[in-house]
mmCIF file of C-alpha atoms in Angstrom:
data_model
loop_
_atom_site.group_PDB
_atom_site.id
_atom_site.type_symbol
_atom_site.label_atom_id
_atom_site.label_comp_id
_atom_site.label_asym_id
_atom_site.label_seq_id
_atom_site.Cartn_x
_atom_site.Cartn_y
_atom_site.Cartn_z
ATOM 1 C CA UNK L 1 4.226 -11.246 15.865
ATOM 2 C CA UNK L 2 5.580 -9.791 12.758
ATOM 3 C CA UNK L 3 9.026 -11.552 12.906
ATOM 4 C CA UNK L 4 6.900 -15.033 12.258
ATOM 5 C CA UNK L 5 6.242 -13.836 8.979
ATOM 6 C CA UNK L 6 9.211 -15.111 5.880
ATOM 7 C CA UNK L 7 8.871 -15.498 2.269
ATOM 8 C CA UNK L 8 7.117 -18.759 2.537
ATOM 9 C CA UNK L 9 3.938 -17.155 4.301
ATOM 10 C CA UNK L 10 0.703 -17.874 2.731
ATOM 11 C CA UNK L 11 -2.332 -16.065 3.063
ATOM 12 C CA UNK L 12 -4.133 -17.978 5.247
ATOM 13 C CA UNK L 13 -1.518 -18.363 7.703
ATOM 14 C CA UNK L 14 -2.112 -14.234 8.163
ATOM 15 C CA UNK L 15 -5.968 -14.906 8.312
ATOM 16 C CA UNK L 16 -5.189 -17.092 11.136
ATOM 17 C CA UNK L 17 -2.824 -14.788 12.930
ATOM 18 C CA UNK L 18 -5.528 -12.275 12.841
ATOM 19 C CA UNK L 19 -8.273 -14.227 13.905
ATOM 20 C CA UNK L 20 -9.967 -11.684 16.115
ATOM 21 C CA UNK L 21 -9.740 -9.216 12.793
ATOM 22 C CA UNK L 22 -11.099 -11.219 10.377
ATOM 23 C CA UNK L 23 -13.780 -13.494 12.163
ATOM 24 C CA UNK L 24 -17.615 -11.506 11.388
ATOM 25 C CA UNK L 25 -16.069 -8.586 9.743
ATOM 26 C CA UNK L 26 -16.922 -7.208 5.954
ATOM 27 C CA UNK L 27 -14.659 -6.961 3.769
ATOM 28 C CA UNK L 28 -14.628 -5.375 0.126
ATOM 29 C CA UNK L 29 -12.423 -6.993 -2.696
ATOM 30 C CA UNK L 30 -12.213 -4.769 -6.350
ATOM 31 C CA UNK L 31 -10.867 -6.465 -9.072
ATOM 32 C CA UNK L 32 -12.215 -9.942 -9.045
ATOM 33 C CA UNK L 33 -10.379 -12.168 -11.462
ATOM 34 C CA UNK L 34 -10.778 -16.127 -11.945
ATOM 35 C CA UNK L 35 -7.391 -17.793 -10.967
ATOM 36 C CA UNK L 36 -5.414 -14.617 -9.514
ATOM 37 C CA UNK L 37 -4.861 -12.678 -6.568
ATOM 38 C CA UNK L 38 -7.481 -11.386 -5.593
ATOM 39 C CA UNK L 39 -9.579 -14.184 -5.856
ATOM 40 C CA UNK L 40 -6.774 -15.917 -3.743
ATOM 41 C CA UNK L 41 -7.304 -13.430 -0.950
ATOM 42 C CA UNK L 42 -10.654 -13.567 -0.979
ATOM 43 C CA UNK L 43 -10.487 -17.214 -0.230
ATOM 44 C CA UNK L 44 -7.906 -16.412 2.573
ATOM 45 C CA UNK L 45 -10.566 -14.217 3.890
ATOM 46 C CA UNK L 46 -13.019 -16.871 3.628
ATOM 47 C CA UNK L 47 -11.226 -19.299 5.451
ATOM 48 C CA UNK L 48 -10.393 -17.157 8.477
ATOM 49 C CA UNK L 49 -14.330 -16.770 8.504
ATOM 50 C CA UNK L 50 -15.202 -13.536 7.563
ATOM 51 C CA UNK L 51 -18.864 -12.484 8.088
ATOM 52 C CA UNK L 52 -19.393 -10.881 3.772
ATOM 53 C CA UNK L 53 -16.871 -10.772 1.328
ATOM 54 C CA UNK L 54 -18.121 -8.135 -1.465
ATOM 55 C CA UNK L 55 -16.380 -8.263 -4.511
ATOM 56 C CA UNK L 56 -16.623 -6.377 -7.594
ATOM 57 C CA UNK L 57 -15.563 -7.399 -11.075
ATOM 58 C CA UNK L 58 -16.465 -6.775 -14.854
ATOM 59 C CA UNK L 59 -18.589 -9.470 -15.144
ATOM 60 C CA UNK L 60 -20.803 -12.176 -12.598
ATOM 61 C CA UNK L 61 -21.061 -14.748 -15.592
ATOM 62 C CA UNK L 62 -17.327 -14.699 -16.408
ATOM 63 C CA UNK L 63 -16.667 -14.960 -12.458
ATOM 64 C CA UNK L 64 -18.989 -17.436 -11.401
ATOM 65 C CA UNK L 65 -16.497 -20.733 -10.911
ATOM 66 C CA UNK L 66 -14.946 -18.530 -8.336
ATOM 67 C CA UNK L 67 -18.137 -17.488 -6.510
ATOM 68 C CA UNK L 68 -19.439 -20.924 -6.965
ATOM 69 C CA UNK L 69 -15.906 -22.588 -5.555
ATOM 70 C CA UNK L 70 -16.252 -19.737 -2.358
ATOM 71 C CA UNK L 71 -19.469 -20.652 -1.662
ATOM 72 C CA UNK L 72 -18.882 -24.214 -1.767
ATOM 73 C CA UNK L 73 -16.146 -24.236 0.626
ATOM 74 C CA UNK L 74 -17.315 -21.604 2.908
ATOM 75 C CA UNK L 75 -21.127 -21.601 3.361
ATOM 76 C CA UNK L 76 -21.170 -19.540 6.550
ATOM 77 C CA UNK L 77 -19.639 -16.424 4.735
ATOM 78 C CA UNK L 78 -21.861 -14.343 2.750
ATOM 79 C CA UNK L 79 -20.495 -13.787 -0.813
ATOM 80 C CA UNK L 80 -22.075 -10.687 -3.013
ATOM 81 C CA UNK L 81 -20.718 -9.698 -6.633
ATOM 82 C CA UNK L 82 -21.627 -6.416 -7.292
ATOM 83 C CA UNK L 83 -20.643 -5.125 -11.197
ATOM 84 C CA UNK L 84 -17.762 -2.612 -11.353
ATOM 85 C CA UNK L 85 -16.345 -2.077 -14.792
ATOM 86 C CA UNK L 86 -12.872 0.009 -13.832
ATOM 87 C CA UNK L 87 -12.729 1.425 -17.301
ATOM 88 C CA UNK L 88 -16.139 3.275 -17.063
ATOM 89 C CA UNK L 89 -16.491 5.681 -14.118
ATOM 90 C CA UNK L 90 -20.231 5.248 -13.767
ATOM 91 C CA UNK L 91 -19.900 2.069 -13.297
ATOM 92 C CA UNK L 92 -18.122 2.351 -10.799
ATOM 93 C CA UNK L 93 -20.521 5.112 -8.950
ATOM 94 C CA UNK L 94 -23.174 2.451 -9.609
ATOM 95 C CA UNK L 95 -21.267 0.145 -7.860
ATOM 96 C CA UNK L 96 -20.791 2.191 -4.986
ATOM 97 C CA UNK L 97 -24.309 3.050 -4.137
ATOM 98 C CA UNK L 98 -25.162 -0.395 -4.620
ATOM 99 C CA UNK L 99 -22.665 -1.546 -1.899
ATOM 100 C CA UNK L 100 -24.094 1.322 0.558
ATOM 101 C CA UNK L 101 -27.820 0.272 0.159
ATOM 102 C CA UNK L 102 -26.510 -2.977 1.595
ATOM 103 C CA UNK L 103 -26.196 -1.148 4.909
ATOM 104 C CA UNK L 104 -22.727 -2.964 6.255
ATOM 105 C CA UNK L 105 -19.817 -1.318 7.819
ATOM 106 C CA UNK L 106 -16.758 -1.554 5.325
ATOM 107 C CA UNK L 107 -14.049 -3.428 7.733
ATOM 108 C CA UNK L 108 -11.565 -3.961 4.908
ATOM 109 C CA UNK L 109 -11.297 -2.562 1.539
ATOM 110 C CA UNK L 110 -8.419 -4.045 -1.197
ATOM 111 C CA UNK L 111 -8.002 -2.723 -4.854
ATOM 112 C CA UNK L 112 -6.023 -4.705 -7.578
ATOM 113 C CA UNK L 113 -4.817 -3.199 -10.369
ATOM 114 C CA UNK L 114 -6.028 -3.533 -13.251
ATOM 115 C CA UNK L 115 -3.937 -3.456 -16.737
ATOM 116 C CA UNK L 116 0.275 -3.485 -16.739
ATOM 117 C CA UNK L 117 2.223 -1.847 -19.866
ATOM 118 C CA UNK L 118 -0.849 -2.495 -22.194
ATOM 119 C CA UNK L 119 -0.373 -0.042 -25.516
ATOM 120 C CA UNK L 120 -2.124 3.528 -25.721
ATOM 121 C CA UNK L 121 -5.581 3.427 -25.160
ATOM 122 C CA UNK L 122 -8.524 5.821 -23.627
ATOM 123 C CA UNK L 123 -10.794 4.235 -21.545
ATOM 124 C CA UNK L 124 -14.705 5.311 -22.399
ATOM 125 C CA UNK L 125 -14.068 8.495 -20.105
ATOM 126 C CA UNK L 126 -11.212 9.432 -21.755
ATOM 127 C CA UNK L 127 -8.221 9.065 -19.356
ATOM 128 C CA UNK L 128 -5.468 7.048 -19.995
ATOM 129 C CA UNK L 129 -6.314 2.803 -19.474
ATOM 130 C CA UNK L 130 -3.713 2.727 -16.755
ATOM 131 C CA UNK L 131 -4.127 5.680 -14.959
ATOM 132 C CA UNK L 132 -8.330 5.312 -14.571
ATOM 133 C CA UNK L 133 -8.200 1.501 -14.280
ATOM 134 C CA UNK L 134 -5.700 1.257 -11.984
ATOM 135 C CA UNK L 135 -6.069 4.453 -9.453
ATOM 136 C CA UNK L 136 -8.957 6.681 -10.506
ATOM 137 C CA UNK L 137 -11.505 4.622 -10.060
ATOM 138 C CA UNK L 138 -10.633 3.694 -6.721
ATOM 139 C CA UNK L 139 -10.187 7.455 -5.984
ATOM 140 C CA UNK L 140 -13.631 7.406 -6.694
ATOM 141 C CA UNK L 141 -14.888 4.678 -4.823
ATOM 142 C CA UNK L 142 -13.145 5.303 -1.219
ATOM 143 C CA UNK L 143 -14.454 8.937 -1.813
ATOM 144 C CA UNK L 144 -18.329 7.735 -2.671
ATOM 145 C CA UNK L 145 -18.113 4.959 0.212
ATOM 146 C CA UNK L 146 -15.773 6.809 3.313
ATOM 147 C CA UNK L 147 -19.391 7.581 5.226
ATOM 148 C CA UNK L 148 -19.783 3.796 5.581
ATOM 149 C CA UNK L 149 -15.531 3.083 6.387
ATOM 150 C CA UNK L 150 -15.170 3.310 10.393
ATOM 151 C CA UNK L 151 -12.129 4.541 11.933
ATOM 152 C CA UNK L 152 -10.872 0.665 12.298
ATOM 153 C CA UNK L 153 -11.071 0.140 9.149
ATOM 154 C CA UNK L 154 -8.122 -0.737 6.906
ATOM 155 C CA UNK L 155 -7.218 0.205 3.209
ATOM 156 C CA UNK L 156 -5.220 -1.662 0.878
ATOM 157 C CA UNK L 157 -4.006 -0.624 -2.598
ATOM 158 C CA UNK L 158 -2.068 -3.803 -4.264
ATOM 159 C CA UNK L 159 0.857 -1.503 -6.711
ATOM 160 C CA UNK L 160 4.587 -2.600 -7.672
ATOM 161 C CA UNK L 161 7.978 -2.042 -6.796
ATOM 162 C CA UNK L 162 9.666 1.491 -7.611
ATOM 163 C CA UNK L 163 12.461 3.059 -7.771
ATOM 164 C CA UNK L 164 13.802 4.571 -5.062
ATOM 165 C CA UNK L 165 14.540 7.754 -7.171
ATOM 166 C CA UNK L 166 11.646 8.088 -9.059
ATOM 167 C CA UNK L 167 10.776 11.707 -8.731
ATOM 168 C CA UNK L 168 7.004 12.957 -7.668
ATOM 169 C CA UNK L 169 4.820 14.234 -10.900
ATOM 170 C CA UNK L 170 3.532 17.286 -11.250
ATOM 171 C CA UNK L 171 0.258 15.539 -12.534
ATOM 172 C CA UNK L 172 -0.136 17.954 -15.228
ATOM 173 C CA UNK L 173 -0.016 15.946 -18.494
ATOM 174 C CA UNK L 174 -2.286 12.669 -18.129
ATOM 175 C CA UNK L 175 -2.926 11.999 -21.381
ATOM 176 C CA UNK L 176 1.222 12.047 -22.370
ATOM 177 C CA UNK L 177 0.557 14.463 -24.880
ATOM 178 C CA UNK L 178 -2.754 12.638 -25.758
ATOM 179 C CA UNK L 179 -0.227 9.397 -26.577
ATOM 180 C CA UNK L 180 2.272 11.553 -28.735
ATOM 181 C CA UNK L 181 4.576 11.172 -25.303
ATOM 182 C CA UNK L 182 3.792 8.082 -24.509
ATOM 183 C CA UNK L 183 5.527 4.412 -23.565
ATOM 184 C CA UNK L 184 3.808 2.069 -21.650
ATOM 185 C CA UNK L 185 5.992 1.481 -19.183
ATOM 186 C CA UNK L 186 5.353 5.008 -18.143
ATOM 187 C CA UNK L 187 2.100 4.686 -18.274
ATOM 188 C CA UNK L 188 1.990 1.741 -15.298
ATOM 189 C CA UNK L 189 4.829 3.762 -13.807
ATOM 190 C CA UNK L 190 2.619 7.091 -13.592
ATOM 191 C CA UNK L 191 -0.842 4.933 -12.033
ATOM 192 C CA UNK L 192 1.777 3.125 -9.301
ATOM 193 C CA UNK L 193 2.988 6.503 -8.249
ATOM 194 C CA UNK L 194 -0.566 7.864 -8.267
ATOM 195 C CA UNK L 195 -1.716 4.884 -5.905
ATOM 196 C CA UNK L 196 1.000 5.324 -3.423
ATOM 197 C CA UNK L 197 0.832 9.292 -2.794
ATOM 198 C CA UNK L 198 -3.195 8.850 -3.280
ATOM 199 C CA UNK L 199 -2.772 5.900 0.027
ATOM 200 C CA UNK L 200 -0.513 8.818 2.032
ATOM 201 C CA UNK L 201 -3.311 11.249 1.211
ATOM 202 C CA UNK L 202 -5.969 8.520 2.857
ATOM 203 C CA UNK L 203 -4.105 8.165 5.451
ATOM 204 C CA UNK L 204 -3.773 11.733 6.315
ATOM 205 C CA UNK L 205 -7.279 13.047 5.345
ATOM 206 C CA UNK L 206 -9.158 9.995 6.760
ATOM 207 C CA UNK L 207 -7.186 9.242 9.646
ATOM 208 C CA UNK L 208 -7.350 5.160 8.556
ATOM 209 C CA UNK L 209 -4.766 3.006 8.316
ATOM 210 C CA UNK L 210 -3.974 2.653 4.580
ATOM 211 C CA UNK L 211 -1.096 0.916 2.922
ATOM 212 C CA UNK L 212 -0.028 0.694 -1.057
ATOM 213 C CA UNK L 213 1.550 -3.118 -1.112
ATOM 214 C CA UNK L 214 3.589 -4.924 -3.598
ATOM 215 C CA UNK L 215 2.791 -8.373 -3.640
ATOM 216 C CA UNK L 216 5.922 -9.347 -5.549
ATOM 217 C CA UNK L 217 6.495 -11.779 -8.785
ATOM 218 C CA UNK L 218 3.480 -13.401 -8.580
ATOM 219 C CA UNK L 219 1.583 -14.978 -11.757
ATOM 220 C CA UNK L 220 -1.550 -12.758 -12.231
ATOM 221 C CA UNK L 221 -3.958 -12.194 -15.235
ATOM 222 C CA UNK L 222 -2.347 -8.564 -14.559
ATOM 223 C CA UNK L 223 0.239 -8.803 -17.651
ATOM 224 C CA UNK L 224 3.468 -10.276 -16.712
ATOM 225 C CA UNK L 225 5.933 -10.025 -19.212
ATOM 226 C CA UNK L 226 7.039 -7.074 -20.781
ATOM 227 C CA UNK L 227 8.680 -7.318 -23.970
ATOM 228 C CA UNK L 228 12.835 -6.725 -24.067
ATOM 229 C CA UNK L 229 11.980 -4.224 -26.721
ATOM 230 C CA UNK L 230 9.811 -2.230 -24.493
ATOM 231 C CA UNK L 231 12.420 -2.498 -22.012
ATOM 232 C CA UNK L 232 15.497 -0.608 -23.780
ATOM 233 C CA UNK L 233 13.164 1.481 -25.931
ATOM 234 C CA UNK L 234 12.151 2.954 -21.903
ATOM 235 C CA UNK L 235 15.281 2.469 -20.756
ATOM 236 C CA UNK L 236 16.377 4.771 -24.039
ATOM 237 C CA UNK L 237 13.737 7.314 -23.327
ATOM 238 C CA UNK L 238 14.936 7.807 -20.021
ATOM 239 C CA UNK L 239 19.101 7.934 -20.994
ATOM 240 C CA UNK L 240 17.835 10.887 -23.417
ATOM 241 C CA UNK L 241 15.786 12.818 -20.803
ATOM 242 C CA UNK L 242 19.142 12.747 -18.963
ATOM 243 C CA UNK L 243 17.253 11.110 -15.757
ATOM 244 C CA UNK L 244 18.805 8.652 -13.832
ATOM 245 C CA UNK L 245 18.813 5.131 -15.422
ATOM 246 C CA UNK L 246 17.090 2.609 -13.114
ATOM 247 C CA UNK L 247 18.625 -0.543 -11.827
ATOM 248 C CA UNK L 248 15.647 -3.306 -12.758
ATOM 249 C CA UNK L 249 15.717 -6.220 -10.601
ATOM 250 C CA UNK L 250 14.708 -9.542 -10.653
ATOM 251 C CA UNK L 251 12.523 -10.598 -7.919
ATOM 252 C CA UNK L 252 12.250 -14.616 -6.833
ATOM 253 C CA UNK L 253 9.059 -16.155 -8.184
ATOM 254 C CA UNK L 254 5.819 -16.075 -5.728
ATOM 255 C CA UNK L 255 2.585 -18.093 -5.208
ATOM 256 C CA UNK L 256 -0.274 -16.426 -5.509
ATOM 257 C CA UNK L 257 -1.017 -17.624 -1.588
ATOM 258 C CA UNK L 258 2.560 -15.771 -0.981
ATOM 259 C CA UNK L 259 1.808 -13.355 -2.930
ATOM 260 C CA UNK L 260 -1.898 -12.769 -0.987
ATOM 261 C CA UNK L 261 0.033 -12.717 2.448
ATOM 262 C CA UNK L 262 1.650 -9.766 1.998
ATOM 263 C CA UNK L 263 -1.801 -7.892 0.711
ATOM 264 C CA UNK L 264 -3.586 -9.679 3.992
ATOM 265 C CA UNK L 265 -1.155 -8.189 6.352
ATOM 266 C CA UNK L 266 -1.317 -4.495 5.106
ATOM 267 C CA UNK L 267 -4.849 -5.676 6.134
ATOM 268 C CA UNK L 268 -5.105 -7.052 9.150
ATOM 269 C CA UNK L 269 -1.763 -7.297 11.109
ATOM 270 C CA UNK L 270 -1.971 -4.383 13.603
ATOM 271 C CA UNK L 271 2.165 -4.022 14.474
ATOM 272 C CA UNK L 272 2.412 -2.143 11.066
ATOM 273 C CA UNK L 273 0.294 0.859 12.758
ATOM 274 C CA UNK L 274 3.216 1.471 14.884
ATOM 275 C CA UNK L 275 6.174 -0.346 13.405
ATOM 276 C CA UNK L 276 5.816 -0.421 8.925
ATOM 277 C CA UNK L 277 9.246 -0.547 7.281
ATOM 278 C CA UNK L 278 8.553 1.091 3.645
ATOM 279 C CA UNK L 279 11.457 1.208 1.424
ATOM 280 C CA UNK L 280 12.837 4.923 1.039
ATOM 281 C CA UNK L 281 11.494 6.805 -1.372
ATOM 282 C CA UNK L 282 12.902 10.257 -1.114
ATOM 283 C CA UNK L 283 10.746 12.198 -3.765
ATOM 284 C CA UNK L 284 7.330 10.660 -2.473
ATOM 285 C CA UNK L 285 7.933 10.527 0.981
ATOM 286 C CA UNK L 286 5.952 13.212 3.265
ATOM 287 C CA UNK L 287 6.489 15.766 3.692
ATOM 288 C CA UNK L 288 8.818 15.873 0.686
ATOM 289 C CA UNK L 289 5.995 14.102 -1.781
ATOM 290 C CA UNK L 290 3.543 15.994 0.083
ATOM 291 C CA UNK L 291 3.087 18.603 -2.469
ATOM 292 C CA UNK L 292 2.870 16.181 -5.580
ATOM 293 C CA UNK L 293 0.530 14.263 -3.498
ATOM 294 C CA UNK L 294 -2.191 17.336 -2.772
ATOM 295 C CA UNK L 295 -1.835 18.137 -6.646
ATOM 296 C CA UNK L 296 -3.114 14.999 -7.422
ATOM 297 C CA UNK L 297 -5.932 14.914 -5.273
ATOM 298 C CA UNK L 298 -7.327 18.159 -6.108
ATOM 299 C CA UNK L 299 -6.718 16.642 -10.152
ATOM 300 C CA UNK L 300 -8.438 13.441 -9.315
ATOM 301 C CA UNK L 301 -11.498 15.602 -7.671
ATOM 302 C CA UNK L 302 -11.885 17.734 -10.593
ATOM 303 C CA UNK L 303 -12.235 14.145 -12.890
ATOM 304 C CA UNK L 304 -14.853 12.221 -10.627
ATOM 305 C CA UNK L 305 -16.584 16.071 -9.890
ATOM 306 C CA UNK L 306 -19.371 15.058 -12.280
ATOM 307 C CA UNK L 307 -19.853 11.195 -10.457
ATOM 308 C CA UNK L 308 -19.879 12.585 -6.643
ATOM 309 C CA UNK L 309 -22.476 15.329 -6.528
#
């Protein structure tokens, strides 16, 4: 099945595929945004007929045309918003007890990031933007809804592409020096690295299949374009450390439906249980990551301590 799939793939050709995972099930989307991915997938979803979409964003009124243009095309699929503000922790607690008084089995959960090399900023529970908004508060969220996840049920963490010698953090300095040490390229860099050792730990500790996928160069309300000056003043940074200068390359341009396929099939295509090609990573990969990994989980349980008792 897998070798039908090319860089021309849309989304709903994988719903299709998949019809038998996709048809009736429930499926949670965080990080709603009008015109972008995930609102793409979620209208993949739709159209292979899932049963409930939930999907959380910052705000229903600011979302609506996308709600409204899901409903219209797909009235036998339930749609619920629920709020979930990804730089406030609560909110996100609040959103996750919400979603378990619904009393539905979680079939499919996907998390888009949320910022990209946005300038030093503390979110309200003072972590760095990137690293809360784009890993910690799903950290929290998978933690505060696992009882209602069944052992069929699939994670999905949408990150970016790496290099293959980027080495595993200690996790010790968040906060770069409370933004004395800080770039914001780093700053995406560190919440990409947290997402794909925290979707190894999932894997391990929950015994689910999980998956961190990069969607490619896609056009998202995620920021885009990075300034050339940001680029050699990190590219600088790194020549002085004395660490190993990365090779940047320039991926081909995606649709956002090309874009969506490769999130969908992380989600439902079941070959990649038994047959996932990941690109070599030889500081994060298990069990040489392994340690980095368990660091950062017992960090990201001592931030959310006060949000899961």
């Amino acid at each position: 099945m897998s070798n039908t799939f090319d860089e021309q793939t849309q989304g709903m050709d994988v719903t299709k595929m998949f019809p038998d995972r996709v048809k009736g099930k429930t499926f949670l989307i965080c990080g709603l945004k009008r015109g972008d991915l995930p609102a793409t997938t979620a209208d993949a979803l739709a159209h292979g007929g899932a049963g409930t979409i939930i999907c959380t964003g910052r705000s229903q009124p600011e979302l609506q045309p996308v709600l409204d243009h899901i409903n219209r095309k797909y009235k036998a699929v339930k749609l619920i918003f629920v709020t979930a503000d990804a730089s406030s922790l609560a909110s996100f607690q609040e959103a996750a007890h919400t979603i378990k008084k619904l009393g539905v089995t979680i079939n499919g959960f996907i998390g888009f990031p949320e910022v990209m090399a946005v300038p030093w900023e503390l979110t309200v529970d003072g972590h760095e933007s990137h690293f809360q908004r784009n890993y910690l508060c799903y950290f929290l969220m998978l933690n505060l809804l696992r009882e209602i996840m069944g052992p069929a049920t699939r994670v999905v963490l949408v990150t970016s592409s790496l290099r293959n010698e980027a080495p595993a953090p200690s996790w010790e300095d968040l906060r770069f020096q409370n933004g004395e040490n800080y770039h914001c390229l780093d700053g995406y860099s560190q919440s990409m690295l947290a997402i794909i050792l925290f979707i190894k730990s999932i894997a391990k500790k929950y015994n689910v299949a999980a998956f961190s996928a990069n969607p490619g160069n896609t056009k998202t309300n995620v920021q885009t374009y990075v300034a050339m000056e940001d680029i050699k003043s990190w590219l600088q940074r790194k020549k002085e450390a004395g660490e190993d200068i990365p090779v940047l390359l320039q991926q081909a341009p995606k649709s956002l439906g090309q874009g969506s396929a490769t999130v969908l099939r992380g989600l439902l295509d079941p070959e990649l249980e038994d047959h996932c090609q990941t690109p070599k990573l030889p500081h994060l990969d298990f069990p040489a990551g392994e340690a980095s990994a368990e660091a950062l989980w017992r960090r990201s349980q001592e931030l959310v301590a006060s949000f899961v008792s």
